[in-house]
N, CA and C atoms as an extended XYZ file, in Angstrom:
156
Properties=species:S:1:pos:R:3:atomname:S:1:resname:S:1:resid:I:1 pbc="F F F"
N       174.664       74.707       75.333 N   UNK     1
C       175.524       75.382       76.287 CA  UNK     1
C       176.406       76.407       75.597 C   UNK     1
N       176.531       75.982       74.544 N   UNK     2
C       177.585       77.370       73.964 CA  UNK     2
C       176.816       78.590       73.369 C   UNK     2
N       175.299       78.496       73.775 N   UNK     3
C       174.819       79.873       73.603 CA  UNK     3
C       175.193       80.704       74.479 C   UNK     3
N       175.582       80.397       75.598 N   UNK     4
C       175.835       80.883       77.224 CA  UNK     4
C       177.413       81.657       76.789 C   UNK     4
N       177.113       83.299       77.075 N   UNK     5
C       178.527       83.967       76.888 CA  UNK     5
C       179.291       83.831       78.317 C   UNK     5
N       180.335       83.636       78.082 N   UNK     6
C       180.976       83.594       79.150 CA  UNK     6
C       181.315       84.806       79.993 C   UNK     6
N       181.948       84.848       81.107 N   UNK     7
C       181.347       86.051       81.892 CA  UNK     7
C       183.137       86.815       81.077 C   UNK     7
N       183.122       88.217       81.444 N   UNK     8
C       184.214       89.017       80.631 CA  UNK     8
C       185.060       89.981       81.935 C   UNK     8
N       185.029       89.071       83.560 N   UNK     9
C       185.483       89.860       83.697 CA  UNK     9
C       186.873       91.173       83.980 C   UNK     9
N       186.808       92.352       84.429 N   UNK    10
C       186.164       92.715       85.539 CA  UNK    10
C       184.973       93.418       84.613 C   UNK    10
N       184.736       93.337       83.551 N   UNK    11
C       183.597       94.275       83.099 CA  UNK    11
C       182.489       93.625       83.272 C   UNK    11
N       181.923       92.627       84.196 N   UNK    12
C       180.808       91.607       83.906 CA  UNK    12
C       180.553       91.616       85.265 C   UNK    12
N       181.170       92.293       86.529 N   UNK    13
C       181.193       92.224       87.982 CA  UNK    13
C       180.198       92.497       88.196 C   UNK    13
N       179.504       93.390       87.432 N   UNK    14
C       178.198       94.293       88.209 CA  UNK    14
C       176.689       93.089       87.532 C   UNK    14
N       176.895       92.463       87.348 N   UNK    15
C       175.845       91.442       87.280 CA  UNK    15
C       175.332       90.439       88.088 C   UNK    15
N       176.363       90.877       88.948 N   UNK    16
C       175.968       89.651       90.615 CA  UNK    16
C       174.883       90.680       91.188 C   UNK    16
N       174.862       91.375       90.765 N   UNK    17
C       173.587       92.399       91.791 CA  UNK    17
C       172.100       92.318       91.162 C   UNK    17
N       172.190       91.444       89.859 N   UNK    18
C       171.354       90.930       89.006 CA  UNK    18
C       170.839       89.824       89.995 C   UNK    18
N       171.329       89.158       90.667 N   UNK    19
C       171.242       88.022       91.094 CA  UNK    19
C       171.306       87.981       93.152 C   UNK    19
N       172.044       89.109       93.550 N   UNK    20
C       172.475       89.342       95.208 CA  UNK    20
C       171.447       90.761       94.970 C   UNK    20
N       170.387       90.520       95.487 N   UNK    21
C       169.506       92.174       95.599 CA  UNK    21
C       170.151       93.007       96.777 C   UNK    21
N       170.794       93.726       96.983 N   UNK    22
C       171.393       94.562       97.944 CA  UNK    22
C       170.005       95.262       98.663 C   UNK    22
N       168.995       95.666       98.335 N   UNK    23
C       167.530       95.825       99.249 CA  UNK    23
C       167.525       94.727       99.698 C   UNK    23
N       167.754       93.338      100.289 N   UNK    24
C       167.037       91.586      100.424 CA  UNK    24
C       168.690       91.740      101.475 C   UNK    24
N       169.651       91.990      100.847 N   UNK    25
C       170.780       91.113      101.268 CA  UNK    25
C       171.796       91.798      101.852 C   UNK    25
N       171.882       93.433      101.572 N   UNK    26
C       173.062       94.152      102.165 CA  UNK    26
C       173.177       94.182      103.556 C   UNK    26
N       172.161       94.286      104.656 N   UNK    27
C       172.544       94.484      105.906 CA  UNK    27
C       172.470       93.349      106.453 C   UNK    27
N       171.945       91.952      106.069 N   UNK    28
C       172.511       90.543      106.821 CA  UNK    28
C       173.878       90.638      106.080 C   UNK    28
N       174.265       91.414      104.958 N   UNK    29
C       175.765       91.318      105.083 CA  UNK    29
C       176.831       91.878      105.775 C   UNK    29
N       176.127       93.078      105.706 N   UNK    30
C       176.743       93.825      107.067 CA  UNK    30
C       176.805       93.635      108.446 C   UNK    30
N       175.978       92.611      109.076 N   UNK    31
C       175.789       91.787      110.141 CA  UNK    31
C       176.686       91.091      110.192 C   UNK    31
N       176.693       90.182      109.306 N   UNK    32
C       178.004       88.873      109.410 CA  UNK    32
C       179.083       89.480      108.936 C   UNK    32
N       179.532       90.386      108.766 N   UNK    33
C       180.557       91.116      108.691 CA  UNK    33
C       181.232       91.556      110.210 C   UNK    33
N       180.114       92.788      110.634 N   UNK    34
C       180.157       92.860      112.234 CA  UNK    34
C       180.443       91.558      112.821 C   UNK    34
N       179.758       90.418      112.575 N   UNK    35
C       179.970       89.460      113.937 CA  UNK    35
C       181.443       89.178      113.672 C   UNK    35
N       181.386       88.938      112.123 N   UNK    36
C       183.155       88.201      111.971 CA  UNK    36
C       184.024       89.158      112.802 C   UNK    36
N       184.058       90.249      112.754 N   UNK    37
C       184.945       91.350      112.896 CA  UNK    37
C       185.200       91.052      114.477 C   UNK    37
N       184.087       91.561      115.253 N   UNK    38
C       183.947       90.886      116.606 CA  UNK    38
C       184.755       89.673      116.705 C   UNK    38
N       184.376       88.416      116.190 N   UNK    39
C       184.915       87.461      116.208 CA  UNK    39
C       186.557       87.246      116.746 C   UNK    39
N       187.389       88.013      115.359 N   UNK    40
C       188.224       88.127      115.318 CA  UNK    40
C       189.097       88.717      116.379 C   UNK    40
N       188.802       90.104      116.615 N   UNK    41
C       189.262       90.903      117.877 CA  UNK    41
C       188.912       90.323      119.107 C   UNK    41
N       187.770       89.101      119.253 N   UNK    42
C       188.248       89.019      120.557 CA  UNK    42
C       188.989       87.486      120.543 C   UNK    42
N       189.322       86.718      119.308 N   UNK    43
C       190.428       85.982      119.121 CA  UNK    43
C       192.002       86.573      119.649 C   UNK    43
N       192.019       87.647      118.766 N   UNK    44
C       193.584       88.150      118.698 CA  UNK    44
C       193.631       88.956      120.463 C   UNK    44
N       192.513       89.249      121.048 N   UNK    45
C       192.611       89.637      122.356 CA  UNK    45
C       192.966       88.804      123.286 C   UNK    45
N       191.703       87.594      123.408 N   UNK    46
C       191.997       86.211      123.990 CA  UNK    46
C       193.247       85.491      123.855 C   UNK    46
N       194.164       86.040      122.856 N   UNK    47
C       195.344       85.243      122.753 CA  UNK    47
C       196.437       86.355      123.375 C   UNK    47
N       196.325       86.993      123.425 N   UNK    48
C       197.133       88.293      124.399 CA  UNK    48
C       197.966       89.449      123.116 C   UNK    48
N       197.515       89.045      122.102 N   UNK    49
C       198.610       89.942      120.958 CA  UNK    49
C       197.836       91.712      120.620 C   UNK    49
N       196.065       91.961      121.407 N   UNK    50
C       195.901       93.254      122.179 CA  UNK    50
C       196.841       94.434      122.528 C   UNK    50
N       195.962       95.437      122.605 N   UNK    51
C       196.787       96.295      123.673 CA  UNK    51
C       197.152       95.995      124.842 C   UNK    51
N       198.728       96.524      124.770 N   UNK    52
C       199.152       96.344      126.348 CA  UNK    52
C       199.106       97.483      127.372 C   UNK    52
């Protein structure tokens, strides 16, 4: 186990894309992004704190 470098970051950030293929994975992220977003606004609507 101590061959394993430990990660350094923020200079080591861009290695999750080693691993998250953004061709495979970016727009179901952008989906559940949209829904959350949705989600949310019609929380804070449903509760009356909206435009009046």
């Amino acid at each position: 186990m101590s061959d394993v470098a430990k990660p350094n970051n923020p200079e080591d950030d861009w290695k999750i894309w080693l691993v998250v293929n953004p061709a495979t994975w970016l727009m179901p992220i952008f989906f559940a992004l949209l829904v959350l977003a949705i989600a949310v606004h019609w929380v804070v609507f449903a509760v009356g704190l909206g435009w009046q």
